[in-house]
Coordinates of N, CA, C and O in Angstrom, one line a residue:
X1 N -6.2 -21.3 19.4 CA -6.3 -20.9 18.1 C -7.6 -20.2 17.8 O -7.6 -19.3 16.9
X2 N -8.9 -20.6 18.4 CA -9.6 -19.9 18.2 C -10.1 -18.6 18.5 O -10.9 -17.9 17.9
X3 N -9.4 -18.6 19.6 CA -9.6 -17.1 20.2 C -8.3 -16.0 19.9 O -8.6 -14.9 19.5
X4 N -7.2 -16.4 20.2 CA -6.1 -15.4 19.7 C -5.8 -15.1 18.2 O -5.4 -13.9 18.1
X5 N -5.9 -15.7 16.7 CA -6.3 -15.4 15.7 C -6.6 -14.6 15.3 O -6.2 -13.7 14.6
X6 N -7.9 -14.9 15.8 CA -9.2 -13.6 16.0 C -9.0 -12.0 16.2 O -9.1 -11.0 15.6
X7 N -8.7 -12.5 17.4 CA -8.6 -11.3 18.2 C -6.9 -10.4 17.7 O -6.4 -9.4 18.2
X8 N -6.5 -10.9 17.1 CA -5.0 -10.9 16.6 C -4.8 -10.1 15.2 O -3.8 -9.6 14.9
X9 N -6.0 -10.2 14.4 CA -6.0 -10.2 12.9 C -6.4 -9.0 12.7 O -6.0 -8.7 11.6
X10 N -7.2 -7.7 13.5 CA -7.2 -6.6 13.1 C -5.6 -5.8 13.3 O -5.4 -4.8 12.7
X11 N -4.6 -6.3 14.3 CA -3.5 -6.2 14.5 C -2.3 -6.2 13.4 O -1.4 -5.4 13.0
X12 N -2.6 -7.6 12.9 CA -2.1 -8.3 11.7 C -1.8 -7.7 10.2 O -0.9 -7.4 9.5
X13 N -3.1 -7.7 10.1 CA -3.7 -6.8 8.6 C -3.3 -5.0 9.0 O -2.7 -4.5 8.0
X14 N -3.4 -4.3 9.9 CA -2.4 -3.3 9.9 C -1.0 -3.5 9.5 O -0.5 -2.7 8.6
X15 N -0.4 -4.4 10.1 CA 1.0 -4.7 9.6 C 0.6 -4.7 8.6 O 0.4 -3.6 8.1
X16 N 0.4 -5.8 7.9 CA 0.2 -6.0 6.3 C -0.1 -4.9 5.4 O 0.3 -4.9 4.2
X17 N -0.9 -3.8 6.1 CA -1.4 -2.8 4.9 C 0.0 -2.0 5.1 O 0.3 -1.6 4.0
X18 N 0.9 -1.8 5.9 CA 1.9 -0.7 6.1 C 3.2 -1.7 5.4 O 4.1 -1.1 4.9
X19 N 3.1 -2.8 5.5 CA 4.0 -3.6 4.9 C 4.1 -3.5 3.1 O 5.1 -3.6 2.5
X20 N 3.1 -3.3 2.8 CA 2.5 -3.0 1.5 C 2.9 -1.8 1.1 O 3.3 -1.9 -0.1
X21 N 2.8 -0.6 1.6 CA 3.2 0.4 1.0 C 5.3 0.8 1.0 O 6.0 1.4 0.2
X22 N 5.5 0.1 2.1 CA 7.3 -0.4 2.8 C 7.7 -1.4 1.4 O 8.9 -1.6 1.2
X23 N 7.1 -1.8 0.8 CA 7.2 -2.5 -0.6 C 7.3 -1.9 -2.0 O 8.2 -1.7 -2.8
X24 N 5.8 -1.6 -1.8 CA 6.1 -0.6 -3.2 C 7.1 0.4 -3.2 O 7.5 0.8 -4.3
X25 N 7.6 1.1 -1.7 CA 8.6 2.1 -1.6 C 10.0 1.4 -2.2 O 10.6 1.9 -3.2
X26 N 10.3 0.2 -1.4 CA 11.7 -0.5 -1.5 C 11.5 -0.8 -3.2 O 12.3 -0.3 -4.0
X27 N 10.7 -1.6 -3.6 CA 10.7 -1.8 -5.1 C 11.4 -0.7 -5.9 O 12.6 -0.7 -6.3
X28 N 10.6 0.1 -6.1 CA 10.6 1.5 -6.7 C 12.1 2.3 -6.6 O 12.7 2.9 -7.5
X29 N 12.6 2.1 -5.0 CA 14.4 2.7 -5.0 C 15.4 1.6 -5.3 O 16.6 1.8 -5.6
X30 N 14.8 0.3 -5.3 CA 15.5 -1.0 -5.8 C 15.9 -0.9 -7.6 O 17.0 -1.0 -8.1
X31 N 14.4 -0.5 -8.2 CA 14.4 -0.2 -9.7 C 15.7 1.7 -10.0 O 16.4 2.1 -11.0
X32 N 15.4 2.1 -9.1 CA 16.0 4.1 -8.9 C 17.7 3.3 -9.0 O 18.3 3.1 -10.0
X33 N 17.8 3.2 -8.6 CA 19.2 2.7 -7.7 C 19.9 1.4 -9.2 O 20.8 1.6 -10.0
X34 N 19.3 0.5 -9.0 CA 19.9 -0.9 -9.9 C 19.3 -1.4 -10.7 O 19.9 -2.3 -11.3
X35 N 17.8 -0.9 -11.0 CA 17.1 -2.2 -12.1 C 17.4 -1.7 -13.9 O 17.6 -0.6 -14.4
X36 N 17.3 -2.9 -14.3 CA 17.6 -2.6 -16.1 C 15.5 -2.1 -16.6 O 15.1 -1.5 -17.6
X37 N 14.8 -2.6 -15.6 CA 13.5 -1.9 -16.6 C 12.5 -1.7 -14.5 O 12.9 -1.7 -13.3
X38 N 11.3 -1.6 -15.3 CA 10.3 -0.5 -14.3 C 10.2 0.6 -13.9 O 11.2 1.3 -14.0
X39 N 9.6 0.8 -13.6 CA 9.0 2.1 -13.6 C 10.1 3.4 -12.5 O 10.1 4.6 -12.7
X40 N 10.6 2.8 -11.8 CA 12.0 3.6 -11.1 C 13.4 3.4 -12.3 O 14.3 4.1 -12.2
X41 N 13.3 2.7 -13.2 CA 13.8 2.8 -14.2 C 13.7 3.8 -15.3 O 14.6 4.6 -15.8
X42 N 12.2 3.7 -15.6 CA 11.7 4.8 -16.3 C 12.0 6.2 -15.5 O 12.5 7.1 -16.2
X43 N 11.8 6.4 -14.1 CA 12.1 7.9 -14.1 C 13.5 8.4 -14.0 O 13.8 9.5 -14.2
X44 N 14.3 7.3 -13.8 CA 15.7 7.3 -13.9 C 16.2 7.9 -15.5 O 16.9 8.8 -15.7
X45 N 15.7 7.2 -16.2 CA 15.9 7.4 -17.6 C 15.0 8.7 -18.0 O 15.6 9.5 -18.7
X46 N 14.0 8.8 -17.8 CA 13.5 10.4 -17.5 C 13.8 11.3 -17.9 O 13.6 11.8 -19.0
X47 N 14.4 11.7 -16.6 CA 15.7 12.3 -15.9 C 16.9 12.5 -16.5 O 17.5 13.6 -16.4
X48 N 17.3 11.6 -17.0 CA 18.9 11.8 -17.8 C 18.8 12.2 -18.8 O 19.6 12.8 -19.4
X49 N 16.8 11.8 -19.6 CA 17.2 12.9 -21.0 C 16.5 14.0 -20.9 O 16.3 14.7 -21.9
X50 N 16.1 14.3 -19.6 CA 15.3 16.0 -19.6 C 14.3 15.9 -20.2 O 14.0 16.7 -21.2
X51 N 13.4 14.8 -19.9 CA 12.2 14.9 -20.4 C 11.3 14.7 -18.9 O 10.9 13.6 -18.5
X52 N 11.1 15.7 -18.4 CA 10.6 16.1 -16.9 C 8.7 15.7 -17.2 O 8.0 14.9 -16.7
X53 N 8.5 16.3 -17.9 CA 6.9 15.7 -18.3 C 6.7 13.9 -18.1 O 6.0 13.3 -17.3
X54 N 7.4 13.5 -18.8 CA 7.2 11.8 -19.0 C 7.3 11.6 -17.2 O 6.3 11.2 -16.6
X55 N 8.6 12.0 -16.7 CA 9.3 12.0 -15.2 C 8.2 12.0 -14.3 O 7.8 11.0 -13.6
X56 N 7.5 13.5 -14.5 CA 6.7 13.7 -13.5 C 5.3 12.6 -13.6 O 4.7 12.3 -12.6
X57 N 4.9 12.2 -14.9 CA 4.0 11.6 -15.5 C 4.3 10.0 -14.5 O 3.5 9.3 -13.8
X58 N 5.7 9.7 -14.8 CA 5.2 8.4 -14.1 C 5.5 8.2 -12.4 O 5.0 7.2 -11.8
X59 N 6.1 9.1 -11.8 CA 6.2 10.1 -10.5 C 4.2 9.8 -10.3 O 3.7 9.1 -9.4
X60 N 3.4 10.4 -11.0 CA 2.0 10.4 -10.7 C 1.5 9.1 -10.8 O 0.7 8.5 -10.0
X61 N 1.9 8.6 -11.9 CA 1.3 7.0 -11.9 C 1.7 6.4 -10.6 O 1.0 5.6 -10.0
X62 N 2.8 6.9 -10.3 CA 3.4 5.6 -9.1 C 2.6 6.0 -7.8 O 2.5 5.1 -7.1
X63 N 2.2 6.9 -7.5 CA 1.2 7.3 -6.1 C 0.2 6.7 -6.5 O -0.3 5.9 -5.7
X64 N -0.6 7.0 -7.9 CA -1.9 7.0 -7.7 C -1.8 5.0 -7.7 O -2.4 4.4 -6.9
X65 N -1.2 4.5 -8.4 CA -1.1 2.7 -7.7 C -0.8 2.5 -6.5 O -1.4 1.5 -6.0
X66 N 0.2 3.3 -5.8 CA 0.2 3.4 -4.1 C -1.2 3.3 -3.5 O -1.8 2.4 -2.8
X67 N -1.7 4.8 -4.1 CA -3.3 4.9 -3.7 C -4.2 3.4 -3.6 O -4.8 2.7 -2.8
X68 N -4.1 3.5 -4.7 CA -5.5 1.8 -5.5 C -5.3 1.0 -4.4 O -6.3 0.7 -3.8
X69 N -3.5 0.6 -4.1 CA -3.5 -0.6 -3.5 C -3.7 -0.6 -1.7 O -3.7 -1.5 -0.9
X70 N -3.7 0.9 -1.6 CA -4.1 1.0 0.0 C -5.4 0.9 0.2 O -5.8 0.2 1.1
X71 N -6.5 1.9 -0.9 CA -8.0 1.4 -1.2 C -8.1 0.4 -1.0 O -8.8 0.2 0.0
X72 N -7.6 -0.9 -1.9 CA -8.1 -1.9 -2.5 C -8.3 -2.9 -0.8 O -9.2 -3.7 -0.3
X73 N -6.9 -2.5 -0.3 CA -6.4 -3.5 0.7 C -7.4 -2.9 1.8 O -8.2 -3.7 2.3
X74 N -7.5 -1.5 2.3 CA -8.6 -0.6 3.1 C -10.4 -2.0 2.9 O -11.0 -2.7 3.7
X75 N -10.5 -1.8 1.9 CA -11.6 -2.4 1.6 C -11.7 -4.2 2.1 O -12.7 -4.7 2.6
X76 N -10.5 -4.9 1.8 CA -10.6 -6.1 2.1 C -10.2 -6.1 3.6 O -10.6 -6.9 4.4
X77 N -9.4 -5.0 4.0 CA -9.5 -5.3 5.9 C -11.0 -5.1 6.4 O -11.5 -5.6 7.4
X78 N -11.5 -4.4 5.6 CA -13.1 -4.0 6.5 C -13.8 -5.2 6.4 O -14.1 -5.9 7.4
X79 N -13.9 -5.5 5.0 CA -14.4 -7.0 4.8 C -14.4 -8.2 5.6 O -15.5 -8.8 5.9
X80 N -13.2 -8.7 5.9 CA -12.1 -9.3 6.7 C -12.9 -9.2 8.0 O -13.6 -10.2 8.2
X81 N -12.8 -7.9 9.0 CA -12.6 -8.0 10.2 C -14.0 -7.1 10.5 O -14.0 -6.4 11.5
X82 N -15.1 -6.9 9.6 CA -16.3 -5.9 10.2 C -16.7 -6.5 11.6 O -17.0 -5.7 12.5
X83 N -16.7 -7.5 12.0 CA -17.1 -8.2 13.8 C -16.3 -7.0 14.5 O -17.0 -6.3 15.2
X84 N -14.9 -6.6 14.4 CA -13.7 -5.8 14.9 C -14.7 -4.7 15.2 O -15.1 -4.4 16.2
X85 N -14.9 -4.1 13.8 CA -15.7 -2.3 14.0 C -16.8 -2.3 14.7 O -17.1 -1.3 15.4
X86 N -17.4 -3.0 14.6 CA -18.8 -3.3 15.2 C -18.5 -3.7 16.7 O -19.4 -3.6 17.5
X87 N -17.4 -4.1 17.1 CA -17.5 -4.4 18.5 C -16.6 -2.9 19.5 O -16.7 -2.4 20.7
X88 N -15.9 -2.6 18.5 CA -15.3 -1.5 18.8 C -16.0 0.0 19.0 O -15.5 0.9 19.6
X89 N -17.8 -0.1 18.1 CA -18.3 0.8 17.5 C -19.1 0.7 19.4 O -19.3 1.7 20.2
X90 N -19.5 -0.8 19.7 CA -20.6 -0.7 20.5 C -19.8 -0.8 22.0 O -20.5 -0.3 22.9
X91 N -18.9 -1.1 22.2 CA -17.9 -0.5 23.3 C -18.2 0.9 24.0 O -18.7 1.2 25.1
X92 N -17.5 1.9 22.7 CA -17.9 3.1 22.9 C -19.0 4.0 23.5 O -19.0 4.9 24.3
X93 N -20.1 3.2 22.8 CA -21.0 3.5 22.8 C -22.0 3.2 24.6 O -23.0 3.8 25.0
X94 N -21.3 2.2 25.1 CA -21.3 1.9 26.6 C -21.0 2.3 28.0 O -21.4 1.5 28.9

């Protein structure tokens, strides 16, 4: 446990960050497809009244929270695993 974990978790947290975005996608065609409210709701509804502005408006919101939450998560892997970059950095460097 103490060594495979470890050594396991820059591995891990990739899945996790790509799992994350595999979410917000499925949510979003879950809401497109069947839901009564959210924001794949909203552009569904959009759409049906030709109001393309609002459409595209929340089309933009929904990346730029894609964006945040790959930031946010980008930031907490480095956090997480800096031992990882640093041993990877001084490898190279050898």
């Amino acid at each position: 446990r103490r060594v495979v974990i470890p050594a396991a978790l820059p591995h891990i947290l990739s899945g996790m960050r790509i799992s994350l975005a595999l979410a917000l996608i499925v949510t979003v065609v879950v809401e497109l497809t069947g839901g009564s409210q959210g924001i794949g709701h909203y552009v569904i509804s959009m759409q049906f009244a030709s109001r393309a502005h609002d459409m595209y408006a929340a089309v933009i919101l929904l990346s730029l929270v894609g964006y945040a939450l790959n930031r946010a998560f980008i930031a907490l892997e480095a956090r997480a695993i800096a031992w990882s970059r640093l041993a990877e950095t001084l490898a190279e460097n050898s």
